[in-house]
Amino acid sequence: MVLPRPATEAAIEAAAALIRDGRIVAFPTETVYGLGADATKAIAVARVFAAKMRPRFNPLIIHVPNLDHAARLVQVDARARLLAEKFWPGALSLVLPRRADCSVELLASAGLETLAVRAPDHAVAQALLTVCARPIAAPSANRSGEVSPTTAAHVAAGLGEEVDQILDGGACSIGLESTILDLTRDPPEILRHGGISDEALSAVVGPLAFDTAEDTRPRSPGRLSRHYATGLALRTNATEVRSGEALLSFGRHAVTGADAELNLSPAGDLTEAAANLFAMLRDLDRPEYTGIAAVSVPDVGIGRAINDRLRRAAALKTTGNRDNV
Ligand code: TXA
Ligand code: MG
């Protein structure tokens, strides 16, 4: 059990070193406490999903110190620049297209070609980002389905066994998550109400649209699901491979005869498997194969999110929903 540690300079340096080493650290922001990981390391991001026990891979908010850093990851347009100048650092997350050279792992955005980026307005978060010098992927530091934590004690009560460190920076001043604004839509669309009001935002960028989905759900399934598709047909629960298929396997297994095989985790480690999932699906998604046969992984912990992701990819192909791909 990890106990909160006052966020002194030394504690922040230790936390930054842990994050750079692929570990997960809870830290305060002005909205709620975040569970942070190096967004450029798939294994670190997988640990965040495993700790939260999310049944599926929701995209995470990527924390940066300021707009300049955000501009290294996403394509910043004029509206984004105006909004960031007015509201950053602050409780506003902006959804923007990834840059082609974006260093953030696909797992952090659950395979999406967009990223939600935010510069938090909290001295501890800012210091951590600066010392760490990495974009930090951080969902709220609570277990899936529980209330977001606004004190270090809340984090310890919920995730004290899972995190590598908890930086205590006192109670969050806002206590409510950031507003999420999708700037890839026209008009821009509010995906989640939060710390910055709709009125304040529309004063800068004009009329807004509203997504009606609940905040913890990905936006409408149609829109999200296209990012879950592979170009090739994908079968789940495979127990054998058919002619020309590539195999996505897990652990030790007895399936033979694949044209190509990638193993999510030869050692049978589900967190490692999650870290490899998106990259391996992309690697196998090549026209020289007739399809991808994916074994199922144990349906426990983060394994449920892996199976969910595989099932979605398979379902999309069977419904022939190629428009969305
Ligand atoms: O205030 C906050 O935003 C806190 C602190 C820690 O910064 N973070 C937070 O993260 O609330 P989380 O993971 O609990 O909520 C992230 C939300 C999810 O509902 C997710 O669907 C949405 O952001 N999201 C993230 N990336 C997205 C993207 N590329 N497109 C659409 N929605 C996205
Ligand atoms: Mg949350």
Short mmCIF file of C-alpha atoms and ligand atoms in Angstrom, two decimals:
data_model
loop_
_atom_site.label_atom_id
_atom_site.label_comp_id
_atom_site.label_asym_id
_atom_site.label_seq_id
_atom_site.Cartn_x
_atom_site.Cartn_y
_atom_site.Cartn_z
CA MET A 1 0.00 0.00 0.00
CA VAL A 2 1.46 3.35 -1.13
CA LEU A 3 0.83 6.32 1.16
CA PRO A 4 0.52 9.87 -0.17
CA ARG A 5 3.79 11.79 -0.13
CA PRO A 6 3.84 15.59 0.22
CA ALA A 7 4.71 17.04 -3.19
CA THR A 8 8.10 18.50 -2.29
CA GLU A 9 10.70 19.12 -4.97
CA ALA A 10 12.41 15.83 -4.08
CA ALA A 11 9.12 13.92 -4.23
CA ILE A 12 8.31 15.44 -7.64
CA GLU A 13 11.74 14.44 -8.92
CA ALA A 14 11.25 10.90 -7.66
CA ALA A 15 7.80 10.78 -9.27
CA ALA A 16 9.20 12.04 -12.58
CA ALA A 17 11.89 9.35 -12.48
CA LEU A 18 9.25 6.69 -11.84
CA ILE A 19 7.17 7.91 -14.78
CA ARG A 20 10.18 7.94 -17.08
CA ASP A 21 10.82 4.40 -15.93
CA GLY A 22 7.35 3.30 -17.08
CA ARG A 23 5.69 3.34 -13.63
CA ILE A 24 2.39 5.02 -12.71
CA VAL A 25 2.06 7.99 -10.35
CA ALA A 26 -1.02 9.76 -9.01
CA PHE A 27 -0.67 13.54 -9.00
CA PRO A 28 -2.87 16.55 -8.27
CA THR A 29 -4.33 18.85 -10.90
CA GLU A 30 -6.75 21.74 -10.39
CA THR A 31 -9.64 19.53 -11.55
CA VAL A 32 -9.15 16.05 -10.01
CA TYR A 33 -6.20 13.78 -9.22
CA GLY A 34 -4.80 12.06 -12.29
CA LEU A 35 -3.17 8.65 -12.63
CA GLY A 36 -0.16 9.48 -14.77
CA ALA A 37 2.01 7.46 -17.10
CA ASP A 38 4.55 8.27 -19.80
CA ALA A 39 2.25 8.56 -22.82
CA THR A 40 5.07 7.46 -25.12
CA LYS A 41 5.43 4.05 -23.44
CA ALA A 42 2.79 1.44 -24.21
CA ILE A 43 3.58 -0.69 -21.16
CA ALA A 44 3.16 2.31 -18.86
CA VAL A 45 -0.19 3.20 -20.44
CA ALA A 46 -1.27 -0.44 -20.15
CA ARG A 47 -0.50 -0.28 -16.43
CA VAL A 48 -2.90 2.66 -16.08
CA PHE A 49 -5.72 0.68 -17.72
CA ALA A 50 -4.90 -2.35 -15.60
CA ALA A 51 -4.88 -0.32 -12.36
CA LYS A 52 -8.23 1.32 -13.13
CA MET A 53 -9.72 -2.02 -14.18
CA ARG A 54 -11.50 -0.41 -17.09
CA PRO A 55 -13.49 -2.99 -19.05
CA ARG A 56 -12.47 -1.29 -22.27
CA PHE A 57 -9.79 1.01 -23.57
CA ASN A 58 -11.20 4.52 -23.25
CA PRO A 59 -8.93 7.18 -24.68
CA LEU A 60 -6.94 9.08 -22.03
CA ILE A 61 -6.27 12.80 -21.71
CA ILE A 62 -2.67 13.71 -22.56
CA HIS A 63 -1.19 16.31 -20.24
CA VAL A 64 1.36 18.82 -21.47
CA PRO A 65 2.85 21.92 -19.85
CA ASN A 66 1.64 24.37 -22.52
CA LEU A 67 0.53 24.95 -26.10
CA ASP A 68 4.05 24.65 -27.54
CA HIS A 69 4.29 21.13 -26.19
CA ALA A 70 0.80 20.28 -27.39
CA ALA A 71 1.79 21.45 -30.87
CA ARG A 72 4.46 18.72 -30.98
CA LEU A 73 1.74 16.09 -30.64
CA VAL A 74 -1.37 17.42 -32.38
CA GLN A 75 -2.27 19.69 -35.27
CA VAL A 76 -3.09 23.01 -33.66
CA ASP A 77 -5.43 25.18 -35.71
CA ALA A 78 -6.45 28.81 -35.19
CA ARG A 79 -9.38 27.92 -32.92
CA ALA A 80 -7.23 25.70 -30.74
CA ARG A 81 -4.65 28.45 -30.46
CA LEU A 82 -7.27 31.01 -29.40
CA LEU A 83 -8.75 28.66 -26.83
CA ALA A 84 -5.40 27.64 -25.39
CA GLU A 85 -4.30 31.27 -25.15
CA LYS A 86 -7.45 32.09 -23.24
CA PHE A 87 -7.95 29.00 -21.05
CA TRP A 88 -4.58 27.27 -20.62
CA PRO A 89 -3.30 26.29 -18.26
CA GLY A 90 -6.77 25.24 -17.18
CA ALA A 91 -9.70 22.86 -17.09
CA LEU A 92 -10.12 22.49 -20.84
CA SER A 93 -9.15 19.40 -22.86
CA LEU A 94 -8.98 19.88 -26.62
CA VAL A 95 -9.50 16.99 -29.03
CA LEU A 96 -7.31 17.52 -32.10
CA PRO A 97 -5.85 15.36 -34.89
CA ARG A 98 -2.58 13.63 -34.06
CA ARG A 99 0.46 14.76 -35.95
CA ALA A 100 2.02 12.14 -38.18
CA ASP A 101 5.14 12.19 -35.98
CA CYS A 102 3.19 12.14 -32.70
CA SER A 103 5.14 10.28 -30.02
CA VAL A 104 2.08 9.28 -27.98
CA GLU A 105 1.30 5.55 -28.07
CA LEU A 106 -1.92 4.56 -29.85
CA LEU A 107 -3.00 2.66 -26.75
CA ALA A 108 -3.23 5.99 -24.88
CA SER A 109 -5.90 7.17 -27.32
CA ALA A 110 -7.45 3.71 -27.68
CA GLY A 111 -6.45 3.61 -31.32
CA LEU A 112 -7.97 6.99 -32.21
CA GLU A 113 -6.29 9.30 -34.69
CA THR A 114 -7.15 12.21 -32.41
CA LEU A 115 -5.81 13.14 -28.98
CA ALA A 116 -7.35 15.02 -26.09
CA VAL A 117 -4.65 17.37 -24.78
CA ARG A 118 -4.67 19.60 -21.73
CA ALA A 119 -2.27 21.85 -19.82
CA PRO A 120 -3.21 21.61 -16.13
CA ASP A 121 -3.25 24.71 -13.93
CA HIS A 122 -1.53 23.26 -10.87
CA ALA A 123 2.01 23.95 -9.73
CA VAL A 124 2.69 20.29 -8.86
CA ALA A 125 1.36 19.00 -12.18
CA GLN A 126 3.34 21.64 -14.05
CA ALA A 127 6.54 20.82 -12.15
CA LEU A 128 6.04 17.11 -12.77
CA LEU A 129 5.54 17.66 -16.51
CA THR A 130 8.61 19.86 -16.71
CA VAL A 131 10.94 17.58 -14.76
CA CYS A 132 9.61 14.49 -16.47
CA ALA A 133 9.81 16.06 -19.94
CA ARG A 134 7.29 13.58 -21.33
CA PRO A 135 3.62 13.95 -22.25
CA ILE A 136 1.70 12.34 -19.39
CA ALA A 137 -1.41 10.27 -20.10
CA ALA A 138 -3.67 10.59 -17.09
CA PRO A 139 -7.25 9.58 -16.50
CA SER A 140 -8.81 10.43 -13.15
CA ALA A 141 -7.08 8.38 -10.43
CA ASN A 142 -10.05 6.24 -9.46
CA ARG A 143 -11.12 2.72 -10.26
CA SER A 144 -13.43 2.46 -13.22
CA GLY A 145 -16.98 3.29 -12.15
CA GLU A 146 -15.96 5.12 -8.99
CA VAL A 147 -16.00 8.83 -8.28
CA SER A 148 -13.03 10.96 -9.33
CA PRO A 149 -10.66 11.70 -6.42
CA THR A 150 -10.09 15.27 -5.28
CA THR A 151 -7.65 14.51 -2.45
CA ALA A 152 -4.58 12.29 -2.15
CA ALA A 153 -6.41 10.29 0.54
CA HIS A 154 -9.17 9.44 -1.95
CA VAL A 155 -6.54 8.10 -4.33
CA ALA A 156 -4.90 6.02 -1.61
CA ALA A 157 -8.26 4.55 -0.59
CA GLY A 158 -9.10 3.50 -4.13
CA LEU A 159 -5.80 2.74 -5.82
CA GLY A 160 -3.24 2.59 -2.99
CA GLU A 161 -2.32 -0.97 -3.93
CA GLU A 162 -1.90 -0.26 -7.63
CA VAL A 163 0.06 2.99 -7.93
CA ASP A 164 3.81 3.42 -7.56
CA GLN A 165 3.57 6.82 -5.90
CA ILE A 166 0.91 9.34 -4.82
CA LEU A 167 1.95 12.99 -4.83
CA ASP A 168 -0.06 14.91 -2.25
CA GLY A 169 -0.74 18.47 -3.38
CA GLY A 170 -3.79 19.10 -1.21
CA ALA A 171 -7.42 19.26 -2.29
CA CYS A 172 -8.17 20.09 -5.94
CA SER A 173 -9.45 23.64 -6.31
CA ILE A 174 -12.05 22.87 -8.99
CA GLY A 175 -12.96 19.33 -7.97
CA LEU A 176 -14.66 18.56 -11.27
CA GLU A 177 -13.09 17.16 -14.44
CA SER A 178 -12.03 19.30 -17.37
CA THR A 179 -14.43 20.26 -20.12
CA ILE A 180 -13.69 18.23 -23.25
CA LEU A 181 -14.10 20.07 -26.54
CA ASP A 182 -13.76 18.22 -29.85
CA LEU A 183 -12.19 20.60 -32.36
CA THR A 184 -12.21 18.04 -35.15
CA ARG A 185 -15.94 18.81 -35.57
CA ASP A 186 -17.53 21.90 -37.01
CA PRO A 187 -19.04 23.43 -34.98
CA PRO A 188 -16.80 22.29 -32.13
CA GLU A 189 -18.52 19.73 -29.97
CA ILE A 190 -18.62 19.52 -26.18
CA LEU A 191 -18.00 15.87 -25.29
CA ARG A 192 -18.04 16.44 -21.54
CA HIS A 193 -19.12 19.39 -19.45
CA GLY A 194 -16.54 20.38 -16.88
CA GLY A 195 -14.47 23.11 -15.31
CA ILE A 196 -14.83 25.65 -18.15
CA SER A 197 -18.38 26.69 -19.05
CA ASP A 198 -20.00 26.41 -22.47
CA GLU A 199 -20.62 30.16 -22.43
CA ALA A 200 -16.97 30.95 -21.83
CA LEU A 201 -15.99 28.67 -24.72
CA SER A 202 -18.56 29.93 -27.20
CA ALA A 203 -17.51 33.50 -26.43
CA VAL A 204 -14.21 32.54 -28.05
CA VAL A 205 -15.19 30.12 -30.82
CA GLY A 206 -18.87 30.78 -31.45
CA PRO A 207 -21.72 28.25 -31.44
CA LEU A 208 -21.04 24.76 -30.07
CA ALA A 209 -22.59 21.36 -30.60
CA PHE A 210 -23.20 18.89 -27.79
CA ASP A 211 -22.56 15.21 -27.60
CA THR A 212 -25.22 13.49 -25.57
CA ALA A 213 -23.22 10.41 -24.60
CA GLU A 214 -22.30 10.02 -20.93
CA ASP A 215 -18.91 11.34 -20.00
CA THR A 216 -17.26 8.03 -19.27
CA ARG A 217 -18.43 6.43 -22.49
CA PRO A 218 -16.60 6.94 -25.70
CA ARG A 219 -18.54 9.19 -28.03
CA SER A 220 -21.17 7.64 -30.20
CA PRO A 221 -20.11 4.07 -30.96
CA GLY A 222 -20.17 4.60 -34.71
CA ARG A 223 -17.63 7.31 -34.52
CA LEU A 224 -15.33 5.52 -32.18
CA SER A 225 -15.67 2.08 -33.61
CA ARG A 226 -14.07 2.91 -36.94
CA HIS A 227 -10.81 3.16 -35.09
CA TYR A 228 -11.29 -0.32 -33.82
CA ALA A 229 -11.29 -1.82 -37.29
CA THR A 230 -8.52 -3.57 -39.14
CA GLY A 231 -8.50 -3.63 -42.94
CA LEU A 232 -8.38 -7.43 -42.90
CA ALA A 233 -11.16 -9.60 -41.56
CA LEU A 234 -10.46 -10.53 -37.96
CA ARG A 235 -11.75 -13.60 -36.12
CA THR A 236 -11.71 -13.82 -32.35
CA ASN A 237 -11.54 -16.94 -30.16
CA ALA A 238 -9.51 -18.65 -32.87
CA THR A 239 -8.45 -22.17 -32.03
CA GLU A 240 -6.92 -22.89 -35.44
CA VAL A 241 -5.65 -20.87 -38.39
CA ARG A 242 -7.12 -21.05 -41.86
CA SER A 243 -5.18 -20.86 -45.08
CA GLY A 244 -3.33 -17.56 -45.50
CA GLU A 245 -4.26 -16.15 -42.10
CA ALA A 246 -1.94 -14.35 -39.74
CA LEU A 247 -2.18 -15.29 -36.07
CA LEU A 248 -2.37 -12.99 -33.07
CA SER A 249 -1.61 -15.24 -30.15
CA PHE A 250 -1.09 -15.08 -26.40
CA GLY A 251 1.02 -17.12 -24.01
CA ARG A 252 1.92 -20.71 -24.76
CA HIS A 253 -0.55 -22.25 -27.17
CA ALA A 254 -0.95 -25.08 -29.63
CA VAL A 255 -2.19 -23.20 -32.71
CA THR A 256 0.12 -23.89 -35.65
CA GLY A 257 0.31 -23.26 -39.38
CA ALA A 258 -0.01 -19.47 -39.50
CA ASP A 259 1.66 -17.52 -42.31
CA ALA A 260 2.78 -15.06 -39.67
CA GLU A 261 2.39 -14.93 -35.92
CA LEU A 262 2.78 -12.23 -33.33
CA ASN A 263 2.44 -13.16 -29.68
CA LEU A 264 0.89 -10.49 -27.42
CA SER A 265 2.82 -11.89 -24.48
CA PRO A 266 4.70 -15.19 -24.71
CA ALA A 267 4.89 -15.15 -20.90
CA GLY A 268 1.09 -14.81 -20.63
CA ASP A 269 1.20 -11.37 -18.99
CA LEU A 270 -2.02 -9.44 -19.71
CA THR A 271 -0.53 -5.99 -19.10
CA GLU A 272 2.24 -6.73 -21.58
CA ALA A 273 -0.41 -8.02 -23.98
CA ALA A 274 -2.36 -4.76 -23.73
CA ALA A 275 0.80 -2.79 -24.39
CA ASN A 276 1.44 -4.78 -27.58
CA LEU A 277 -2.14 -4.98 -28.84
CA PHE A 278 -2.46 -1.93 -31.12
CA ALA A 279 1.00 -2.16 -32.62
CA MET A 280 0.65 -5.89 -33.34
CA LEU A 281 -2.78 -5.50 -34.92
CA ARG A 282 -1.30 -2.88 -37.23
CA ASP A 283 1.67 -5.08 -38.05
CA LEU A 284 -0.53 -8.03 -39.00
CA ASP A 285 -3.00 -5.93 -40.98
CA ARG A 286 -1.31 -6.49 -44.37
CA PRO A 287 -2.80 -7.42 -47.73
CA GLU A 288 -0.55 -10.48 -48.08
CA TYR A 289 -2.68 -12.28 -45.48
CA THR A 290 -6.27 -13.39 -45.97
CA GLY A 291 -7.29 -12.41 -42.45
CA ILE A 292 -6.24 -12.26 -38.82
CA ALA A 293 -7.04 -15.08 -36.44
CA ALA A 294 -6.88 -13.83 -32.86
CA VAL A 295 -6.93 -16.13 -29.89
CA SER A 296 -8.86 -14.89 -26.88
CA VAL A 297 -7.03 -13.90 -23.73
CA PRO A 298 -8.21 -14.69 -20.18
CA ASP A 299 -11.27 -12.52 -19.51
CA VAL A 300 -10.00 -11.02 -16.26
CA GLY A 301 -8.67 -7.58 -15.38
CA ILE A 302 -7.24 -5.81 -18.41
CA GLY A 303 -7.87 -9.00 -20.40
CA ARG A 304 -11.52 -7.91 -20.63
CA ALA A 305 -10.49 -4.70 -22.39
CA ILE A 306 -8.31 -6.67 -24.81
CA ASN A 307 -11.16 -9.06 -25.66
CA ASP A 308 -13.56 -6.12 -26.01
CA ARG A 309 -11.21 -4.48 -28.49
CA LEU A 310 -10.84 -7.68 -30.50
CA ARG A 311 -14.58 -8.34 -30.53
CA ARG A 312 -15.27 -4.83 -31.84
CA ALA A 313 -12.79 -5.23 -34.65
CA ALA A 314 -14.35 -8.58 -35.56
CA ALA A 315 -17.93 -7.28 -35.38
CA LEU A 316 -17.21 -4.37 -37.67
CA LYS A 317 -15.97 -6.66 -40.39
CA THR A 318 -18.86 -9.10 -40.13
CA THR A 319 -21.43 -6.32 -40.38
CA GLY A 320 -19.52 -5.14 -43.43
CA ASN A 321 -19.44 -1.66 -42.00
CA ARG A 322 -16.53 -0.60 -44.17
CA ASP A 323 -17.78 2.99 -44.55
CA ASN A 324 -16.63 3.55 -41.06
CA VAL A 325 -13.15 2.22 -41.54
O1 TXA B 1 -9.85 16.93 -15.51
C1 TXA B 1 -9.55 15.95 -16.21
O2 TXA B 1 -9.76 15.94 -17.42
C2 TXA B 1 -8.87 14.78 -15.50
C3 TXA B 1 -7.51 15.25 -15.00
C4 TXA B 1 -6.68 14.16 -14.42
O3 TXA B 1 -6.83 15.91 -16.03
N1 TXA B 1 -8.77 13.65 -16.37
C5 TXA B 1 -9.86 12.91 -16.72
O4 TXA B 1 -9.57 11.82 -17.50
O5 TXA B 1 -10.99 13.16 -16.37
P1 TXA B 1 -10.59 10.59 -17.77
O6 TXA B 1 -9.77 9.52 -18.43
O7 TXA B 1 -11.27 10.19 -16.52
O8 TXA B 1 -11.58 11.12 -18.83
C6 TXA B 1 -11.13 11.27 -20.15
C7 TXA B 1 -12.28 11.48 -21.07
C8 TXA B 1 -12.95 10.18 -21.41
O9 TXA B 1 -14.33 10.29 -21.23
C9 TXA B 1 -12.61 9.96 -22.87
O10 TXA B 1 -13.64 9.33 -23.53
C10 TXA B 1 -12.35 11.38 -23.37
O11 TXA B 1 -11.78 12.03 -22.26
N2 TXA B 1 -11.34 11.40 -24.43
C11 TXA B 1 -10.00 11.27 -24.31
N3 TXA B 1 -9.39 11.31 -25.50
C12 TXA B 1 -10.36 11.48 -26.43
C13 TXA B 1 -10.39 11.60 -27.85
N4 TXA B 1 -9.28 11.53 -28.57
N5 TXA B 1 -11.58 11.77 -28.45
C14 TXA B 1 -12.71 11.82 -27.73
N6 TXA B 1 -12.76 11.72 -26.37
C15 TXA B 1 -11.61 11.55 -25.73
MG MG B 2 -12.69 9.57 -15.04
#
